[in-house]
């Protein structure tokens, strides 16, 4: 049962932000455990200890909650991957942190496979972000206000640009090519994550039936291969 503090409307801006953070944290827990597809507004309200109608004072729809989480996911992933890329950039300190991708050396331009692996592994390490990447264009942008969509898009575009610039410090790419690499990495991560169906009955079926072996998707190596091919193609001047 909700406490009095939970059921009372947050009146100050600080209290409103704190309540929103509580709701976002509850949605994160539920989506991480069960997948975004299965989480309803009622589920989130119950997790927080609020009535669903009270939740609507803070978020207009379930989709707005997850769109806000998607924006936060873009910022967190961008910051993390840009740090990894900076460590691998030509001229980086040899005593700096080791790269997450094998073969990502310092002091020279790394191999396309190493850059591809870094990007792929950084995404696969964030299961909820991969899930959000798939659901964002399918439904999260479709049941919210235009203001919410605009705020999300501005955040995502800024982070795509930032990661693209970091990529260009590591490999030879034009701004458009770098943007294409980031777009391919994130869109394919979302699609492959859904195809992999981790933790579901579908995945267990794929793994237990030899006739369905082709349906078993291992996201990190598949995404690494796709991105490596794209980077090699750009490097060849195609």
PDB file of C-alpha atoms in Angstrom:
ATOM      1  CA  UNK A   1       0.000   0.000   0.000  1.00  0.00           C
ATOM      2  CA  UNK A   2       1.323   3.437  -0.838  1.00  0.00           C
ATOM      3  CA  UNK A   3       2.539   5.559   2.026  1.00  0.00           C
ATOM      4  CA  UNK A   4       1.080   9.014   2.630  1.00  0.00           C
ATOM      5  CA  UNK A   5       4.226  10.599   1.158  1.00  0.00           C
ATOM      6  CA  UNK A   6       3.906   8.438  -1.952  1.00  0.00           C
ATOM      7  CA  UNK A   7       0.214   9.112  -2.497  1.00  0.00           C
ATOM      8  CA  UNK A   8       0.451  12.861  -1.884  1.00  0.00           C
ATOM      9  CA  UNK A   9       1.126  14.926  -4.955  1.00  0.00           C
ATOM     10  CA  UNK A  10       4.645  16.325  -5.174  1.00  0.00           C
ATOM     11  CA  UNK A  11       4.248  20.092  -5.110  1.00  0.00           C
ATOM     12  CA  UNK A  12       7.754  21.571  -5.279  1.00  0.00           C
ATOM     13  CA  UNK A  13       9.943  21.212  -8.392  1.00  0.00           C
ATOM     14  CA  UNK A  14      12.465  19.220  -6.350  1.00  0.00           C
ATOM     15  CA  UNK A  15       9.785  16.864  -5.072  1.00  0.00           C
ATOM     16  CA  UNK A  16       8.415  16.434  -8.593  1.00  0.00           C
ATOM     17  CA  UNK A  17      11.867  15.550  -9.941  1.00  0.00           C
ATOM     18  CA  UNK A  18      12.385  13.094  -7.090  1.00  0.00           C
ATOM     19  CA  UNK A  19       9.028  11.436  -7.801  1.00  0.00           C
ATOM     20  CA  UNK A  20       9.854  11.213 -11.505  1.00  0.00           C
ATOM     21  CA  UNK A  21      13.211   9.625 -10.662  1.00  0.00           C
ATOM     22  CA  UNK A  22      11.448   7.043  -8.488  1.00  0.00           C
ATOM     23  CA  UNK A  23       9.062   6.188 -11.318  1.00  0.00           C
ATOM     24  CA  UNK A  24      11.909   5.909 -13.846  1.00  0.00           C
ATOM     25  CA  UNK A  25      13.876   3.662 -11.488  1.00  0.00           C
ATOM     26  CA  UNK A  26      10.863   1.384 -11.039  1.00  0.00           C
ATOM     27  CA  UNK A  27      10.341   1.163 -14.810  1.00  0.00           C
ATOM     28  CA  UNK A  28      14.027   0.341 -15.238  1.00  0.00           C
ATOM     29  CA  UNK A  29      13.844  -2.514 -12.737  1.00  0.00           C
ATOM     30  CA  UNK A  30      10.743  -4.018 -14.307  1.00  0.00           C
ATOM     31  CA  UNK A  31      11.947  -3.661 -17.904  1.00  0.00           C
ATOM     32  CA  UNK A  32      15.369  -5.090 -17.076  1.00  0.00           C
ATOM     33  CA  UNK A  33      13.780  -8.124 -15.442  1.00  0.00           C
ATOM     34  CA  UNK A  34      10.903  -8.743 -17.853  1.00  0.00           C
ATOM     35  CA  UNK A  35      11.497  -6.748 -21.058  1.00  0.00           C
ATOM     36  CA  UNK A  36       9.839  -3.507 -22.090  1.00  0.00           C
ATOM     37  CA  UNK A  37       7.073  -5.253 -24.018  1.00  0.00           C
ATOM     38  CA  UNK A  38       5.608  -6.807 -20.872  1.00  0.00           C
ATOM     39  CA  UNK A  39       5.663  -3.746 -18.596  1.00  0.00           C
ATOM     40  CA  UNK A  40       2.413  -1.793 -18.234  1.00  0.00           C
ATOM     41  CA  UNK A  41       1.695   1.540 -16.589  1.00  0.00           C
ATOM     42  CA  UNK A  42      -0.175  -0.368 -13.883  1.00  0.00           C
ATOM     43  CA  UNK A  43       2.904  -2.515 -13.235  1.00  0.00           C
ATOM     44  CA  UNK A  44       5.040   0.584 -12.778  1.00  0.00           C
ATOM     45  CA  UNK A  45       2.465   2.258 -10.536  1.00  0.00           C
ATOM     46  CA  UNK A  46       2.285  -0.841  -8.352  1.00  0.00           C
ATOM     47  CA  UNK A  47       6.081  -1.038  -8.125  1.00  0.00           C
ATOM     48  CA  UNK A  48       6.220   2.598  -6.990  1.00  0.00           C
ATOM     49  CA  UNK A  49       3.238   2.298  -4.651  1.00  0.00           C
ATOM     50  CA  UNK A  50       1.042   4.811  -6.474  1.00  0.00           C
ATOM     51  CA  UNK A  51      -2.333   4.682  -8.124  1.00  0.00           C
ATOM     52  CA  UNK A  52      -2.089   4.725 -11.909  1.00  0.00           C
ATOM     53  CA  UNK A  53      -4.067   7.964 -12.099  1.00  0.00           C
ATOM     54  CA  UNK A  54      -1.517   9.640  -9.830  1.00  0.00           C
ATOM     55  CA  UNK A  55       1.291   8.526 -12.151  1.00  0.00           C
ATOM     56  CA  UNK A  56      -0.293  10.526 -14.953  1.00  0.00           C
ATOM     57  CA  UNK A  57       0.592  13.716 -13.101  1.00  0.00           C
ATOM     58  CA  UNK A  58       4.233  13.001 -13.877  1.00  0.00           C
ATOM     59  CA  UNK A  59       4.198  11.111 -17.176  1.00  0.00           C
ATOM     60  CA  UNK A  60       1.456  11.294 -19.757  1.00  0.00           C
ATOM     61  CA  UNK A  61       1.838   7.674 -20.914  1.00  0.00           C
ATOM     62  CA  UNK A  62       3.841   4.508 -20.389  1.00  0.00           C
ATOM     63  CA  UNK A  63       5.680   5.356 -23.600  1.00  0.00           C
ATOM     64  CA  UNK A  64       6.846   8.694 -22.218  1.00  0.00           C
ATOM     65  CA  UNK A  65       8.471   6.905 -19.278  1.00  0.00           C
ATOM     66  CA  UNK A  66      10.418   4.604 -21.559  1.00  0.00           C
ATOM     67  CA  UNK A  67      11.251   7.399 -24.000  1.00  0.00           C
ATOM     68  CA  UNK A  68      12.817   9.288 -21.094  1.00  0.00           C
ATOM     69  CA  UNK A  69      14.815   6.167 -20.233  1.00  0.00           C
ATOM     70  CA  UNK A  70      15.891   5.875 -23.874  1.00  0.00           C
ATOM     71  CA  UNK A  71      17.231   9.437 -23.806  1.00  0.00           C
ATOM     72  CA  UNK A  72      19.157   8.692 -20.623  1.00  0.00           C
ATOM     73  CA  UNK A  73      20.456   5.499 -22.215  1.00  0.00           C
ATOM     74  CA  UNK A  74      21.808   7.429 -25.191  1.00  0.00           C
ATOM     75  CA  UNK A  75      23.666   9.831 -22.922  1.00  0.00           C
ATOM     76  CA  UNK A  76      25.147   7.076 -20.747  1.00  0.00           C
ATOM     77  CA  UNK A  77      26.223   4.899 -23.685  1.00  0.00           C
ATOM     78  CA  UNK A  78      27.670   7.865 -25.568  1.00  0.00           C
ATOM     79  CA  UNK A  79      29.785   8.965 -22.622  1.00  0.00           C
ATOM     80  CA  UNK A  80      31.070   5.449 -22.005  1.00  0.00           C
ATOM     81  CA  UNK A  81      31.929   4.618 -25.615  1.00  0.00           C
ATOM     82  CA  UNK A  82      33.565   8.005 -26.212  1.00  0.00           C
ATOM     83  CA  UNK A  83      35.837   7.358 -23.233  1.00  0.00           C
ATOM     84  CA  UNK A  84      36.815   3.977 -24.674  1.00  0.00           C
ATOM     85  CA  UNK A  85      37.451   5.474 -28.093  1.00  0.00           C
ATOM     86  CA  UNK A  86      39.564   8.279 -26.609  1.00  0.00           C
ATOM     87  CA  UNK A  87      41.733   5.679 -24.869  1.00  0.00           C
ATOM     88  CA  UNK A  88      42.309   3.991 -28.245  1.00  0.00           C
ATOM     89  CA  UNK A  89      42.897   7.126 -30.329  1.00  0.00           C
ATOM     90  CA  UNK A  90      46.270   7.520 -32.078  1.00  0.00           C
ATOM     91  CA  UNK A  91      48.608   9.286 -29.690  1.00  0.00           C
ATOM     92  CA  UNK A  92      46.741   8.155 -26.584  1.00  0.00           C
ATOM     93  CA  UNK A  93      48.830   7.439 -23.507  1.00  0.00           C
ATOM     94  CA  UNK A  94      50.261   3.921 -23.603  1.00  0.00           C
ATOM     95  CA  UNK A  95      49.741   3.745 -19.847  1.00  0.00           C
ATOM     96  CA  UNK A  96      46.027   4.525 -20.176  1.00  0.00           C
ATOM     97  CA  UNK A  97      43.199   2.042 -19.552  1.00  0.00           C
ATOM     98  CA  UNK A  98      43.196  -1.086 -21.685  1.00  0.00           C
ATOM     99  CA  UNK A  99      40.772  -1.141 -24.584  1.00  0.00           C
ATOM    100  CA  UNK A 100      37.632  -3.237 -24.387  1.00  0.00           C
ATOM    101  CA  UNK A 101      38.306  -4.623 -27.862  1.00  0.00           C
ATOM    102  CA  UNK A 102      41.158  -6.972 -28.660  1.00  0.00           C
ATOM    103  CA  UNK A 103      43.580  -5.436 -31.095  1.00  0.00           C
ATOM    104  CA  UNK A 104      42.662  -1.848 -30.204  1.00  0.00           C
ATOM    105  CA  UNK A 105      46.143  -0.472 -29.801  1.00  0.00           C
ATOM    106  CA  UNK A 106      47.283   3.020 -28.994  1.00  0.00           C
ATOM    107  CA  UNK A 107      49.575   5.262 -31.002  1.00  0.00           C
ATOM    108  CA  UNK A 108      48.248   4.112 -34.370  1.00  0.00           C
ATOM    109  CA  UNK A 109      44.937   3.697 -36.151  1.00  0.00           C
ATOM    110  CA  UNK A 110      43.233   0.532 -34.851  1.00  0.00           C
ATOM    111  CA  UNK A 111      41.903  -2.193 -37.105  1.00  0.00           C
ATOM    112  CA  UNK A 112      38.252  -1.935 -38.240  1.00  0.00           C
ATOM    113  CA  UNK A 113      37.425  -5.184 -36.448  1.00  0.00           C
ATOM    114  CA  UNK A 114      38.676  -3.775 -33.148  1.00  0.00           C
ATOM    115  CA  UNK A 115      36.588  -0.616 -33.481  1.00  0.00           C
ATOM    116  CA  UNK A 116      33.571  -2.689 -34.500  1.00  0.00           C
ATOM    117  CA  UNK A 117      34.034  -4.984 -31.506  1.00  0.00           C
ATOM    118  CA  UNK A 118      34.299  -2.027 -29.143  1.00  0.00           C
ATOM    119  CA  UNK A 119      31.022  -0.580 -30.412  1.00  0.00           C
ATOM    120  CA  UNK A 120      29.236  -3.945 -30.417  1.00  0.00           C
ATOM    121  CA  UNK A 121      30.393  -4.941 -26.947  1.00  0.00           C
ATOM    122  CA  UNK A 122      29.503  -1.541 -25.494  1.00  0.00           C
ATOM    123  CA  UNK A 123      25.938  -1.994 -26.719  1.00  0.00           C
ATOM    124  CA  UNK A 124      25.515  -5.642 -25.735  1.00  0.00           C
ATOM    125  CA  UNK A 125      26.713  -4.717 -22.241  1.00  0.00           C
ATOM    126  CA  UNK A 126      23.548  -2.591 -21.961  1.00  0.00           C
ATOM    127  CA  UNK A 127      20.588  -4.967 -22.457  1.00  0.00           C
ATOM    128  CA  UNK A 128      17.925  -2.439 -21.515  1.00  0.00           C
ATOM    129  CA  UNK A 129      19.355   0.131 -23.932  1.00  0.00           C
ATOM    130  CA  UNK A 130      19.281  -2.469 -26.725  1.00  0.00           C
ATOM    131  CA  UNK A 131      15.646  -3.208 -25.899  1.00  0.00           C
ATOM    132  CA  UNK A 132      14.838   0.509 -25.864  1.00  0.00           C
ATOM    133  CA  UNK A 133      16.577   1.030 -29.212  1.00  0.00           C
ATOM    134  CA  UNK A 134      14.184  -1.430 -30.847  1.00  0.00           C
ATOM    135  CA  UNK A 135      11.013  -0.115 -29.216  1.00  0.00           C
ATOM    136  CA  UNK A 136      11.700   3.598 -29.666  1.00  0.00           C
ATOM    137  CA  UNK A 137      10.750   3.908 -33.369  1.00  0.00           C
ATOM    138  CA  UNK A 138       8.116   1.174 -33.196  1.00  0.00           C
ATOM    139  CA  UNK A 139       5.980   2.610 -30.412  1.00  0.00           C
ATOM    140  CA  UNK A 140       7.701   4.834 -27.831  1.00  0.00           C
ATOM    141  CA  UNK A 141       7.639   7.846 -30.168  1.00  0.00           C
ATOM    142  CA  UNK A 142       4.041   7.176 -31.231  1.00  0.00           C
ATOM    143  CA  UNK A 143       2.040   7.719 -28.033  1.00  0.00           C
ATOM    144  CA  UNK A 144       3.601  10.837 -26.557  1.00  0.00           C
ATOM    145  CA  UNK A 145       3.393  14.572 -27.149  1.00  0.00           C
ATOM    146  CA  UNK A 146       5.357  16.193 -29.944  1.00  0.00           C
ATOM    147  CA  UNK A 147       7.302  18.074 -27.278  1.00  0.00           C
ATOM    148  CA  UNK A 148       8.447  14.776 -25.754  1.00  0.00           C
ATOM    149  CA  UNK A 149       9.480  13.438 -29.147  1.00  0.00           C
ATOM    150  CA  UNK A 150      11.398  16.628 -29.920  1.00  0.00           C
ATOM    151  CA  UNK A 151      13.267  16.533 -26.599  1.00  0.00           C
ATOM    152  CA  UNK A 152      14.212  12.894 -27.170  1.00  0.00           C
ATOM    153  CA  UNK A 153      15.306  13.449 -30.764  1.00  0.00           C
ATOM    154  CA  UNK A 154      17.510  16.401 -29.845  1.00  0.00           C
ATOM    155  CA  UNK A 155      19.242  14.290 -27.187  1.00  0.00           C
ATOM    156  CA  UNK A 156      19.735  11.293 -29.479  1.00  0.00           C
ATOM    157  CA  UNK A 157      20.995  13.429 -32.380  1.00  0.00           C
ATOM    158  CA  UNK A 158      23.496  15.193 -30.123  1.00  0.00           C
ATOM    159  CA  UNK A 159      24.855  11.876 -28.846  1.00  0.00           C
ATOM    160  CA  UNK A 160      25.072  10.365 -32.346  1.00  0.00           C
ATOM    161  CA  UNK A 161      27.097  13.393 -33.400  1.00  0.00           C
ATOM    162  CA  UNK A 162      29.339  13.163 -30.341  1.00  0.00           C
ATOM    163  CA  UNK A 163      30.077   9.466 -30.848  1.00  0.00           C
ATOM    164  CA  UNK A 164      30.634  10.087 -34.551  1.00  0.00           C
ATOM    165  CA  UNK A 165      33.229  12.748 -33.766  1.00  0.00           C
ATOM    166  CA  UNK A 166      34.955  10.371 -31.352  1.00  0.00           C
ATOM    167  CA  UNK A 167      35.010   7.687 -34.047  1.00  0.00           C
ATOM    168  CA  UNK A 168      36.672  10.114 -36.451  1.00  0.00           C
ATOM    169  CA  UNK A 169      39.522  10.536 -33.978  1.00  0.00           C
ATOM    170  CA  UNK A 170      40.177   6.805 -34.223  1.00  0.00           C
ATOM    171  CA  UNK A 171      39.433   5.843 -37.838  1.00  0.00           C
ATOM    172  CA  UNK A 172      39.337   7.789 -41.098  1.00  0.00           C
ATOM    173  CA  UNK A 173      35.697   8.642 -41.746  1.00  0.00           C
ATOM    174  CA  UNK A 174      33.755  11.599 -43.089  1.00  0.00           C
ATOM    175  CA  UNK A 175      31.136  13.111 -40.738  1.00  0.00           C
ATOM    176  CA  UNK A 176      28.362  11.425 -42.743  1.00  0.00           C
ATOM    177  CA  UNK A 177      30.143   8.059 -42.664  1.00  0.00           C
ATOM    178  CA  UNK A 178      30.712   8.305 -38.920  1.00  0.00           C
ATOM    179  CA  UNK A 179      27.031   9.075 -38.420  1.00  0.00           C
ATOM    180  CA  UNK A 180      26.117   6.063 -40.547  1.00  0.00           C
ATOM    181  CA  UNK A 181      28.332   3.800 -38.444  1.00  0.00           C
ATOM    182  CA  UNK A 182      26.677   4.973 -35.223  1.00  0.00           C
ATOM    183  CA  UNK A 183      23.193   4.673 -36.730  1.00  0.00           C
ATOM    184  CA  UNK A 184      23.962   1.177 -38.013  1.00  0.00           C
ATOM    185  CA  UNK A 185      25.431   0.094 -34.675  1.00  0.00           C
ATOM    186  CA  UNK A 186      22.466   1.246 -32.624  1.00  0.00           C
ATOM    187  CA  UNK A 187      19.683   0.247 -35.003  1.00  0.00           C
ATOM    188  CA  UNK A 188      21.165  -3.195 -35.597  1.00  0.00           C
ATOM    189  CA  UNK A 189      21.776  -3.674 -31.873  1.00  0.00           C
ATOM    190  CA  UNK A 190      18.079  -3.126 -31.253  1.00  0.00           C
ATOM    191  CA  UNK A 191      16.981  -5.408 -34.092  1.00  0.00           C
ATOM    192  CA  UNK A 192      19.437  -8.206 -33.271  1.00  0.00           C
ATOM    193  CA  UNK A 193      18.521  -8.040 -29.586  1.00  0.00           C
ATOM    194  CA  UNK A 194      14.887  -8.718 -30.450  1.00  0.00           C
ATOM    195  CA  UNK A 195      15.874 -11.543 -32.793  1.00  0.00           C
ATOM    196  CA  UNK A 196      18.059 -13.073 -30.076  1.00  0.00           C
ATOM    197  CA  UNK A 197      15.069 -13.075 -27.688  1.00  0.00           C
ATOM    198  CA  UNK A 198      17.280 -13.496 -24.602  1.00  0.00           C
ATOM    199  CA  UNK A 199      15.692 -15.090 -21.549  1.00  0.00           C
ATOM    200  CA  UNK A 200      12.481 -16.060 -23.333  1.00  0.00           C
ATOM    201  CA  UNK A 201      10.754 -19.308 -24.286  1.00  0.00           C
ATOM    202  CA  UNK A 202      11.559 -18.498 -27.911  1.00  0.00           C
ATOM    203  CA  UNK A 203      15.273 -18.486 -27.173  1.00  0.00           C
ATOM    204  CA  UNK A 204      15.027 -21.782 -25.331  1.00  0.00           C
ATOM    205  CA  UNK A 205      13.128 -23.259 -28.285  1.00  0.00           C
ATOM    206  CA  UNK A 206      15.781 -22.071 -30.753  1.00  0.00           C
ATOM    207  CA  UNK A 207      18.561 -23.542 -28.649  1.00  0.00           C
ATOM    208  CA  UNK A 208      16.844 -26.894 -28.037  1.00  0.00           C
ATOM    209  CA  UNK A 209      15.677 -27.652 -31.601  1.00  0.00           C
ATOM    210  CA  UNK A 210      18.477 -28.508 -34.073  1.00  0.00           C
ATOM    211  CA  UNK A 211      16.227 -27.502 -36.971  1.00  0.00           C
ATOM    212  CA  UNK A 212      16.112 -23.960 -35.569  1.00  0.00           C
ATOM    213  CA  UNK A 213      19.829 -23.548 -34.968  1.00  0.00           C
ATOM    214  CA  UNK A 214      19.962 -20.807 -37.610  1.00  0.00           C
ATOM    215  CA  UNK A 215      17.577 -18.735 -35.468  1.00  0.00           C
ATOM    216  CA  UNK A 216      20.023 -18.538 -32.559  1.00  0.00           C
ATOM    217  CA  UNK A 217      21.520 -15.038 -32.736  1.00  0.00           C
ATOM    218  CA  UNK A 218      24.679 -14.189 -30.813  1.00  0.00           C
ATOM    219  CA  UNK A 219      24.432 -10.418 -30.896  1.00  0.00           C
ATOM    220  CA  UNK A 220      28.003  -9.281 -30.171  1.00  0.00           C
ATOM    221  CA  UNK A 221      29.838 -11.262 -32.892  1.00  0.00           C
ATOM    222  CA  UNK A 222      27.052 -10.701 -35.436  1.00  0.00           C
ATOM    223  CA  UNK A 223      27.071  -6.961 -34.826  1.00  0.00           C
ATOM    224  CA  UNK A 224      30.869  -6.868 -34.829  1.00  0.00           C
ATOM    225  CA  UNK A 225      30.924  -8.549 -38.233  1.00  0.00           C
ATOM    226  CA  UNK A 226      28.376  -6.105 -39.683  1.00  0.00           C
ATOM    227  CA  UNK A 227      30.161  -3.034 -38.366  1.00  0.00           C
ATOM    228  CA  UNK A 228      33.568  -4.362 -39.339  1.00  0.00           C
ATOM    229  CA  UNK A 229      32.379  -4.821 -42.920  1.00  0.00           C
ATOM    230  CA  UNK A 230      30.991  -1.295 -42.989  1.00  0.00           C
ATOM    231  CA  UNK A 231      34.213   0.200 -41.627  1.00  0.00           C
ATOM    232  CA  UNK A 232      36.370  -1.782 -44.076  1.00  0.00           C
ATOM    233  CA  UNK A 233      34.190  -0.606 -46.930  1.00  0.00           C
ATOM    234  CA  UNK A 234      34.563   3.020 -45.918  1.00  0.00           C
ATOM    235  CA  UNK A 235      38.301   2.527 -45.438  1.00  0.00           C
ATOM    236  CA  UNK A 236      38.596   1.150 -48.982  1.00  0.00           C
ATOM    237  CA  UNK A 237      37.014   4.308 -50.305  1.00  0.00           C
ATOM    238  CA  UNK A 238      33.839   2.599 -51.512  1.00  0.00           C
TER     239      UNK A 238
END
